[in-house]
CSV table of C-alpha atoms in Angstrom, one decimal:
chain,number,residue,atom,x,y,z
H,1,MET,CA,73.3,39.5,29.4
H,2,SER,CA,74.6,36.0,29.6
H,3,ALA,CA,78.3,36.3,29.1
H,4,SER,CA,80.3,34.8,31.9
H,5,LEU,CA,83.9,35.1,33.1
H,6,GLY,CA,86.5,32.4,32.5
H,7,SER,CA,87.2,29.9,35.2
H,8,GLY,CA,90.5,29.3,36.9
H,9,PRO,CA,92.0,28.1,40.1
H,10,PRO,CA,90.8,30.3,43.0
H,11,PRO,CA,93.5,32.1,44.9
H,12,ALA,CA,94.2,31.3,48.5
H,13,PRO,CA,91.9,33.0,51.0
H,14,GLU,CA,93.2,36.4,52.2
H,15,GLN,CA,93.2,35.7,55.9
H,16,LYS,CA,92.8,32.7,58.1
H,17,PRO,CA,92.7,32.3,61.9
H,18,THR,CA,95.4,30.0,63.4
H,19,THR,CA,94.5,26.4,64.0
H,20,ALA,CA,94.8,27.0,67.8
H,21,LEU,CA,92.4,29.8,67.6
H,22,ARG,CA,89.9,27.8,65.6
H,23,ARG,CA,90.1,25.0,68.1
H,24,ARG,CA,89.6,27.4,71.1
H,25,LEU,CA,86.6,29.1,69.5
H,26,ALA,CA,85.1,25.7,68.7
H,27,GLU,CA,85.5,24.8,72.4
H,28,LEU,CA,83.8,28.0,73.5
H,29,ARG,CA,80.6,27.4,71.4
H,30,GLY,CA,80.7,23.6,71.6
H,31,PRO,CA,82.6,21.3,69.3
H,32,ALA,CA,79.4,19.9,67.7
H,33,VAL,CA,77.8,23.3,67.2
H,34,PRO,CA,78.3,25.0,63.8
H,35,ALA,CA,79.6,28.5,63.9
H,36,ARG,CA,77.0,31.3,63.4
H,37,PRO,CA,78.5,33.5,60.7
H,38,LEU,CA,79.0,37.2,61.1
H,39,ASP,CA,77.1,39.5,58.7
H,40,ALA,CA,77.4,43.1,57.8
H,41,ARG,CA,74.6,44.1,60.3
H,42,ALA,CA,76.4,42.4,63.1
H,43,LEU,CA,79.7,44.0,62.1
H,44,ALA,CA,78.1,47.5,61.9
H,45,ALA,CA,76.7,47.0,65.4
H,46,LEU,CA,80.1,45.6,66.7
H,47,ALA,CA,81.9,48.6,65.2
H,48,ALA,CA,79.4,50.9,67.0
H,49,ASN,CA,80.4,49.4,70.4
H,50,PRO,CA,84.1,48.4,70.0
H,51,GLY,CA,84.7,48.3,73.8
H,52,CYS,CA,82.3,45.4,74.3
H,53,ARG,CA,84.6,42.4,74.6
H,54,ARG,CA,81.6,40.1,75.3
H,55,ARG,CA,80.1,40.7,71.9
H,56,ALA,CA,83.4,40.6,70.2
H,57,LEU,CA,84.1,37.1,71.6
H,58,LEU,CA,80.7,35.6,71.1
H,59,ASP,CA,80.4,36.9,67.6
H,60,GLY,CA,83.9,35.8,66.8
H,61,ALA,CA,83.2,32.3,68.2
H,62,GLY,CA,80.0,32.1,66.2
H,63,VAL,CA,77.8,31.6,69.3
H,64,ASP,CA,74.1,31.9,68.8
H,65,LYS,CA,73.4,34.9,71.1
H,66,GLY,CA,69.6,34.6,70.7
H,67,ALA,CA,69.6,31.0,72.0
H,68,LEU,CA,72.2,31.9,74.7
H,69,ALA,CA,69.9,34.8,75.9
H,70,GLU,CA,67.0,32.4,76.1
H,71,ALA,CA,69.0,29.9,78.1
H,72,ILE,CA,70.1,32.3,80.7
H,73,GLY,CA,66.6,33.7,81.2
H,74,SER,CA,66.9,37.0,79.3
H,75,PRO,CA,65.2,36.2,76.0
H,76,SER,CA,65.6,38.8,73.2
H,77,ALA,CA,61.8,38.9,72.5
H,78,ALA,CA,60.9,39.9,69.0
H,79,PHE,CA,64.5,40.7,67.9
H,80,GLY,CA,65.2,41.1,64.2
H,81,GLN,CA,63.1,41.4,61.0
H,82,SER,CA,59.6,39.9,60.6
H,83,GLN,CA,59.1,37.0,58.2
H,84,PHE,CA,56.7,39.2,56.1
H,85,ALA,CA,59.5,41.8,55.7
H,86,PHE,CA,61.9,39.1,54.6
H,87,MET,CA,59.4,37.9,52.0
H,88,ARG,CA,58.7,41.4,50.7
H,89,GLY,CA,62.4,42.2,50.5
H,90,ASN,CA,63.2,39.0,48.6
H,91,ALA,CA,60.4,39.5,46.1
H,92,PHE,CA,61.6,43.1,45.4
H,93,GLU,CA,65.2,42.0,45.0
H,94,ALA,CA,64.2,39.3,42.6
H,95,LYS,CA,62.3,41.9,40.6
H,96,VAL,CA,65.3,44.3,40.5
H,97,LYS,CA,67.7,41.6,39.4
H,98,GLY,CA,65.3,40.1,36.9
H,99,ASP,CA,66.2,39.6,33.2
H,100,GLY,CA,69.9,39.3,34.0
H,101,GLY,CA,70.0,42.5,36.0
H,102,THR,CA,69.0,44.8,33.1
H,103,GLU,CA,67.1,47.2,35.3
H,104,LEU,CA,69.8,47.2,38.0
H,105,LEU,CA,72.6,48.0,35.5
H,106,ARG,CA,70.4,50.7,34.0
H,107,LEU,CA,70.1,52.4,37.4
H,108,VAL,CA,73.8,52.1,38.0
H,109,HIS,CA,74.6,53.6,34.6
H,110,GLU,CA,72.1,56.4,35.1
H,111,ARG,CA,73.1,57.4,38.6
H,112,MET,CA,76.9,56.6,38.7
H,113,ALA,CA,78.4,56.2,35.3
H,114,ALA,CA,78.0,59.5,33.5
H,115,GLY,CA,79.8,59.5,30.2
H,116,ALA,CA,80.3,55.7,30.1
H,117,GLU,CA,78.9,53.4,27.5
H,118,PRO,CA,75.5,51.9,28.5
H,119,PRO,CA,75.7,48.3,29.6
H,120,GLY,CA,75.3,45.8,26.8
H,121,ASP,CA,76.1,42.2,27.3
H,122,ALA,CA,77.4,42.5,30.9
H,123,LEU,CA,79.5,39.7,32.4
H,124,THR,CA,77.6,37.7,35.0
H,125,PRO,CA,80.2,35.4,36.6
H,126,ASP,CA,79.2,32.2,38.4
H,127,LEU,CA,80.4,32.6,42.0
H,128,ALA,CA,79.5,29.1,43.2
H,129,ALA,CA,82.2,27.4,45.3
H,130,ALA,CA,82.5,25.1,48.3
H,131,GLY,CA,82.1,27.0,51.6
H,132,PRO,CA,82.4,30.7,52.4
H,133,GLU,CA,86.2,30.6,52.0
H,134,GLY,CA,85.9,29.1,48.5
H,135,ARG,CA,83.2,31.6,47.5
H,136,ALA,CA,85.3,34.5,48.8
H,137,ALA,CA,88.2,33.3,46.7
H,138,ARG,CA,86.0,32.8,43.7
H,139,THR,CA,84.6,36.4,44.1
H,140,ALA,CA,88.1,37.9,44.3
H,141,LEU,CA,89.0,36.0,41.1
H,142,ALA,CA,85.9,37.2,39.3
H,143,LEU,CA,86.5,40.8,40.3
H,144,ARG,CA,90.1,40.6,39.0
H,145,GLU,CA,89.0,39.1,35.7
H,146,ALA,CA,86.1,41.6,35.2
H,147,THR,CA,88.5,44.5,35.9
H,148,ALA,CA,91.0,43.1,33.4
H,149,ALA,CA,88.3,42.7,30.8
H,150,GLY,CA,87.4,46.4,31.0
H,151,ALA,CA,83.7,45.6,30.6
H,152,TRP,CA,80.5,45.9,32.7
H,153,ALA,CA,80.0,43.0,35.1
H,154,LEU,CA,77.3,42.2,37.7
H,155,LEU,CA,78.2,40.0,40.7
H,156,ASP,CA,75.1,38.7,42.3
H,157,HIS,CA,75.5,38.0,46.0
H,158,PRO,CA,79.3,37.9,46.0
H,159,MET,CA,81.2,36.7,49.1
H,160,LEU,CA,83.7,39.0,50.7
H,161,ALA,CA,86.1,38.3,53.6
H,162,LEU,CA,87.1,40.8,56.3
H,163,GLU,CA,89.2,40.1,59.3
H,164,VAL,CA,87.6,41.3,62.5
H,165,ALA,CA,89.5,41.1,65.8
H,166,GLY,CA,91.7,38.3,64.5
H,167,SER,CA,88.8,36.2,63.1
H,168,PRO,CA,87.5,36.2,59.5
H,169,ALA,CA,84.0,37.4,58.8
H,170,TYR,CA,82.3,36.5,55.5
H,171,LEU,CA,80.0,39.2,54.1
H,172,GLU,CA,77.4,38.9,51.3
H,173,PRO,CA,76.2,42.2,49.7
H,174,ASP,CA,73.2,42.2,47.4
H,175,ALA,CA,75.4,43.0,44.4
H,176,VAL,CA,78.6,44.5,43.2
H,177,VAL,CA,78.9,46.1,39.8
H,178,VAL,CA,82.2,46.4,38.0
H,179,HIS,CA,82.4,49.4,35.6
H,180,PRO,CA,84.5,49.4,32.4
H,181,ASP,CA,86.9,51.9,34.0
H,182,GLY,CA,87.7,49.4,36.8
H,183,ARG,CA,85.5,51.0,39.5
H,184,TRP,CA,83.6,48.7,41.8
H,185,THR,CA,80.2,49.8,43.2
H,186,VAL,CA,78.3,48.2,46.0
H,187,VAL,CA,74.5,47.9,45.4
H,188,GLU,CA,72.2,47.6,48.4
H,189,ILE,CA,68.6,46.7,47.7
H,190,LYS,CA,66.0,47.5,50.4
H,191,SER,CA,62.2,47.1,50.5
H,192,PHE,CA,61.4,50.3,52.3
H,193,PRO,CA,59.9,53.0,50.0
H,194,MET,CA,61.6,56.0,48.6
H,195,ILE,CA,58.8,58.7,48.5
H,196,ASP,CA,59.4,61.8,46.4
H,197,ALA,CA,63.0,60.7,46.0
H,198,ALA,CA,63.6,60.5,49.8
H,199,ALA,CA,63.5,57.6,52.2
H,200,ASP,CA,63.4,57.3,56.0
H,201,PRO,CA,66.7,58.9,57.2
H,202,SER,CA,67.1,56.3,60.0
H,203,LYS,CA,66.8,53.4,57.5
H,204,VAL,CA,69.1,55.1,55.0
H,205,GLY,CA,71.6,55.6,57.8
H,206,ALA,CA,71.5,51.9,58.8
H,207,ALA,CA,71.9,50.9,55.1
H,208,ALA,CA,74.9,53.2,54.8
H,209,ARG,CA,76.6,51.7,57.9
H,210,GLN,CA,76.0,48.2,56.5
H,211,SER,CA,77.2,49.2,53.1
H,212,ALA,CA,80.4,50.8,54.6
H,213,VAL,CA,81.4,47.3,55.8
H,214,TYR,CA,81.0,45.9,52.3
H,215,VAL,CA,83.1,48.8,50.9
H,216,LEU,CA,85.8,48.1,53.5
H,217,ALA,CA,86.0,44.4,52.6
H,218,LEU,CA,86.1,45.3,48.8
H,219,GLU,CA,89.0,47.6,49.4
H,220,ARG,CA,91.0,44.6,50.7
H,221,VAL,CA,90.6,42.9,47.3
H,222,ALA,CA,91.1,46.1,45.3
H,223,GLU,CA,94.5,46.6,46.9
H,224,ARG,CA,95.7,43.5,45.1
H,225,THR,CA,94.0,44.1,41.8
H,226,ALA,CA,95.6,46.2,39.1
H,227,GLY,CA,93.5,49.1,37.8
H,228,ALA,CA,90.7,48.6,40.4
H,229,SER,CA,89.1,51.2,42.7
H,230,VAL,CA,86.2,51.0,45.0
H,231,ASP,CA,83.4,53.7,45.0
H,232,HIS,CA,82.9,55.4,48.3
H,233,SER,CA,79.3,56.0,47.2
H,234,VAL,CA,76.9,53.1,47.1
H,235,LEU,CA,73.7,52.7,45.1
H,236,LEU,CA,70.6,52.3,47.3
H,237,VAL,CA,67.7,50.7,45.4
H,238,CYS,CA,64.2,51.0,46.8
H,239,PRO,CA,60.6,50.8,45.7
H,240,LYS,CA,59.4,54.1,44.1
H,241,ASP,CA,56.7,55.9,46.1
H,242,PHE,CA,53.9,53.4,46.8
H,243,SER,CA,54.6,51.1,43.8
H,244,ASN,CA,56.9,48.1,43.4
H,245,LEU,CA,58.9,49.8,40.7
H,246,PRO,CA,62.6,50.3,41.6
H,247,THR,CA,64.3,53.6,41.9
H,248,ALA,CA,67.8,54.5,43.2
H,249,SER,CA,69.7,57.0,45.1
H,250,VAL,CA,73.5,57.5,45.5
H,251,VAL,CA,74.6,57.4,49.2
H,252,ASP,CA,78.0,58.7,50.2
H,253,VAL,CA,79.4,56.4,52.8
H,254,ARG,CA,82.8,58.0,53.4
H,255,LYS,CA,81.9,59.1,56.9
H,256,GLN,CA,80.5,55.7,57.9
H,257,LEU,CA,83.5,54.0,56.2
H,258,SER,CA,85.9,56.1,58.3
H,259,VAL,CA,84.1,55.4,61.5
H,260,THR,CA,83.8,51.7,60.8
H,261,ARG,CA,87.5,51.4,59.9
H,262,ARG,CA,88.6,53.2,63.1
H,263,GLN,CA,86.2,51.2,65.3
H,264,LEU,CA,87.1,47.8,63.9
H,265,THR,CA,90.8,48.7,64.4
H,266,ARG,CA,90.1,49.4,68.1
H,267,LEU,CA,88.5,46.1,68.7
H,268,ALA,CA,90.4,43.8,71.1
H,269,ARG,CA,91.7,40.7,69.4
H,270,ILE,CA,89.6,37.6,70.1
H,271,GLU,CA,92.5,35.5,71.1
H,272,ASP,CA,93.5,38.0,73.8
H,273,ILE,CA,89.9,37.9,75.2
H,274,ALA,CA,89.8,34.1,75.1
H,275,ASP,CA,93.2,33.7,76.8
H,276,GLU,CA,91.9,35.7,79.8
H,277,LEU,CA,89.0,33.3,80.4
H,278,PRO,CA,89.1,30.3,82.8
H,279,PRO,CA,90.1,27.2,80.8
H,280,ASP,CA,86.8,25.4,81.3
H,281,THR,CA,84.6,28.3,80.1
H,282,THR,CA,82.1,27.3,77.5
H,283,PHE,CA,78.9,28.6,75.9
H,284,ASP,CA,77.8,25.2,74.7
H,285,LEU,CA,74.0,25.1,75.2
H,286,ASP,CA,74.0,21.3,75.3
H,287,GLY,CA,74.3,19.9,78.8
H,288,GLN,CA,74.9,23.3,80.4
H,289,SER,CA,72.5,24.8,83.0
H,290,GLY,CA,71.3,28.4,82.7
H,291,ALA,CA,73.3,29.3,85.8
H,292,SER,CA,76.5,27.9,84.3
H,293,LEU,CA,76.0,29.7,81.0
H,294,ALA,CA,75.2,33.0,82.9
H,295,GLU,CA,78.5,32.5,84.8
H,296,ALA,CA,80.3,32.1,81.5
H,297,VAL,CA,78.7,35.2,80.1
H,298,GLU,CA,79.6,37.3,83.1
H,299,ALA,CA,83.2,36.1,82.8
H,300,VAL,CA,83.6,38.3,79.7
H,301,PRO,CA,83.4,42.1,80.3
H,302,ALA,CA,80.6,44.0,78.5
H,303,VAL,CA,79.9,47.6,77.7
H,304,TYR,CA,76.2,48.3,77.7
H,305,ALA,CA,74.5,51.3,76.1
H,306,PRO,CA,70.8,51.8,75.2
H,307,GLU,CA,71.7,51.5,71.5
H,308,CYS,CA,72.4,47.8,72.1
H,309,LEU,CA,68.7,47.1,72.4
H,310,ALA,CA,68.4,47.5,68.7
H,311,ALA,CA,71.5,45.5,67.8
H,312,CYS,CA,72.3,42.7,70.2
H,313,GLU,CA,70.3,39.7,71.4
H,314,LEU,CA,72.0,39.8,74.8
H,315,ALA,CA,71.0,43.5,75.4
H,316,PHE,CA,68.3,42.7,77.9
H,317,HIS,CA,70.7,40.7,80.0
H,318,CYS,CA,73.4,43.3,79.9
H,319,ARG,CA,70.9,46.1,80.7
H,320,GLY,CA,69.7,44.2,83.8
H,321,ARG,CA,73.3,43.8,85.0
H,322,ALA,CA,74.1,47.5,84.3
H,323,ARG,CA,71.1,48.6,86.2
H,324,ASP,CA,71.9,46.3,89.1
H,325,GLU,CA,75.4,47.8,89.3
H,326,GLY,CA,74.1,51.4,88.9
H,327,ALA,CA,76.3,52.0,85.8
H,328,VAL,CA,75.7,55.4,84.3
H,329,GLY,CA,76.4,53.9,80.9
H,330,ALA,CA,72.9,52.4,81.0
H,331,LEU,CA,71.6,56.0,80.7
H,332,GLY,CA,73.4,56.7,77.5
H,333,ARG,CA,76.9,57.1,76.1
H,334,SER,CA,76.7,60.9,76.0
H,335,LEU,CA,75.8,61.1,79.7
H,336,ARG,CA,78.6,58.6,80.5
H,337,GLY,CA,81.1,60.7,78.7
H,338,GLU,CA,80.0,63.9,80.5
H,339,LEU,CA,80.3,62.3,84.0
H,340,GLY,CA,84.0,61.4,83.5
H,341,SER,CA,85.3,59.4,86.5
H,342,LEU,CA,81.9,59.1,88.1
H,343,ALA,CA,81.0,55.6,86.8
H,344,THR,CA,78.0,54.7,88.9
H,345,VAL,CA,74.7,56.4,89.9
H,346,GLY,CA,75.8,56.0,93.6
H,347,GLU,CA,79.0,57.9,92.9
H,348,VAL,CA,77.1,60.7,91.2
H,349,LEU,CA,74.6,61.0,94.0
H,350,ALA,CA,77.4,60.9,96.7
H,351,ALA,CA,79.3,63.6,94.8
H,352,ALA,CA,76.1,65.8,94.5
H,353,ARG,CA,75.5,65.5,98.2
H,354,GLY,CA,79.2,66.4,99.0
H,355,GLU,CA,79.9,63.1,100.5
H,356,ALA,CA,82.5,62.0,98.0
H,357,GLY,CA,84.5,63.3,95.1
H,358,ASP,CA,87.3,65.9,94.7
H,359,PRO,CA,85.9,69.4,94.7
H,360,ALA,CA,88.6,70.4,92.3
H,361,ASP,CA,87.3,67.9,89.7
H,362,PRO,CA,85.2,69.9,87.2
H,363,THR,CA,82.7,67.1,86.9
H,364,VAL,CA,82.2,66.9,90.6
H,365,ALA,CA,81.9,70.7,90.8
H,366,ALA,CA,79.3,70.7,88.0
H,367,VAL,CA,77.2,67.9,89.7
H,368,ARG,CA,77.2,69.8,93.0
H,369,ARG,CA,76.2,73.0,91.3
H,370,ALA,CA,73.4,71.2,89.5
H,371,ALA,CA,72.2,69.7,92.9
H,372,ALA,CA,72.3,73.1,94.5
H,373,LEU,CA,70.2,74.6,91.7
H,374,ARG,CA,67.7,71.8,91.9
H,375,ALA,CA,67.4,72.2,95.6
H,376,GLN,CA,66.8,75.9,95.2
H,377,ALA,CA,64.2,75.2,92.5
H,378,VAL,CA,62.1,72.8,94.6
H,379,THR,CA,62.4,74.7,97.9
H,380,PRO,CA,59.0,76.4,98.5
H,381,CYS,CA,59.1,80.2,98.8
H,382,ARG,CA,58.5,81.6,102.3
């Protein structure tokens, strides 16, 4: 499997932020600080909380949120994956892709290519290029050439571009396989086991949300490629049972894709958020005190929910502020939705005691009824 695609001048990148926006984002993170790139995990978390302008701006500007949290006195503790898990995952991925991807292509053909000819000498294009924009352009060219060739092709760690709130995000799936019929399939390789053909549902769900971001980015390229289509099912490759042998499962990501597309569309544009900030606002860690950085963080509105603790380095800071303000959102999104116009714990308690709130409001009436039932339950019998 050593055949490679022809080379050619890469097309222009699909989307670029304006020069003014680039300059403004660089000012926010510090001119000498390299931007921290967005990845699919961050985008999945961002899409899950589209109302958080703070995360949208910081991620769009490439600010290191972990270092920022440390500087303002709210460290993110042991956030992220352990070094051992990284090493185990890298070793398993290398095994799956060994021998030119023979085993990986066999799994794709077995699970997702019924009736197609088995992979023979699959195309394995060289995707090397200068910078993420160059790699994304080279990936798009390779996908178009592979589709036109009508042959199997394996793209190892391709680079995809997706505009998020007016700023480009560059994404790197584990692999994308091009079928002879022009279909493109995202392959996600994980090191958690698949026991008796089933894996941990929470981990599979996280992988599906992450893969949906890749599918969404691939669709942007497929729209400009004749004969191409993107699978709305991805291939999840994991160790089989308690061994290191790979096995695979097909995961339908249509639901996650729909949610991600809708949520990313709802995100406020980064330039709009940046324009509302004071001109001297900066998140540059060099030469800024913790108090100054905290003030800059508080200048951007946030929407905190308990789910943020597993997805955002600033979650401890935002949780503390939400608790100080008595925001009911800190107790969960479902409860926040049920309480309607009652946005703080103080407002809820005042409504329950009959000190505030419109009695005609169904939420206020329900809270007062609940308070009456509680009082009746805790009153000792005479």
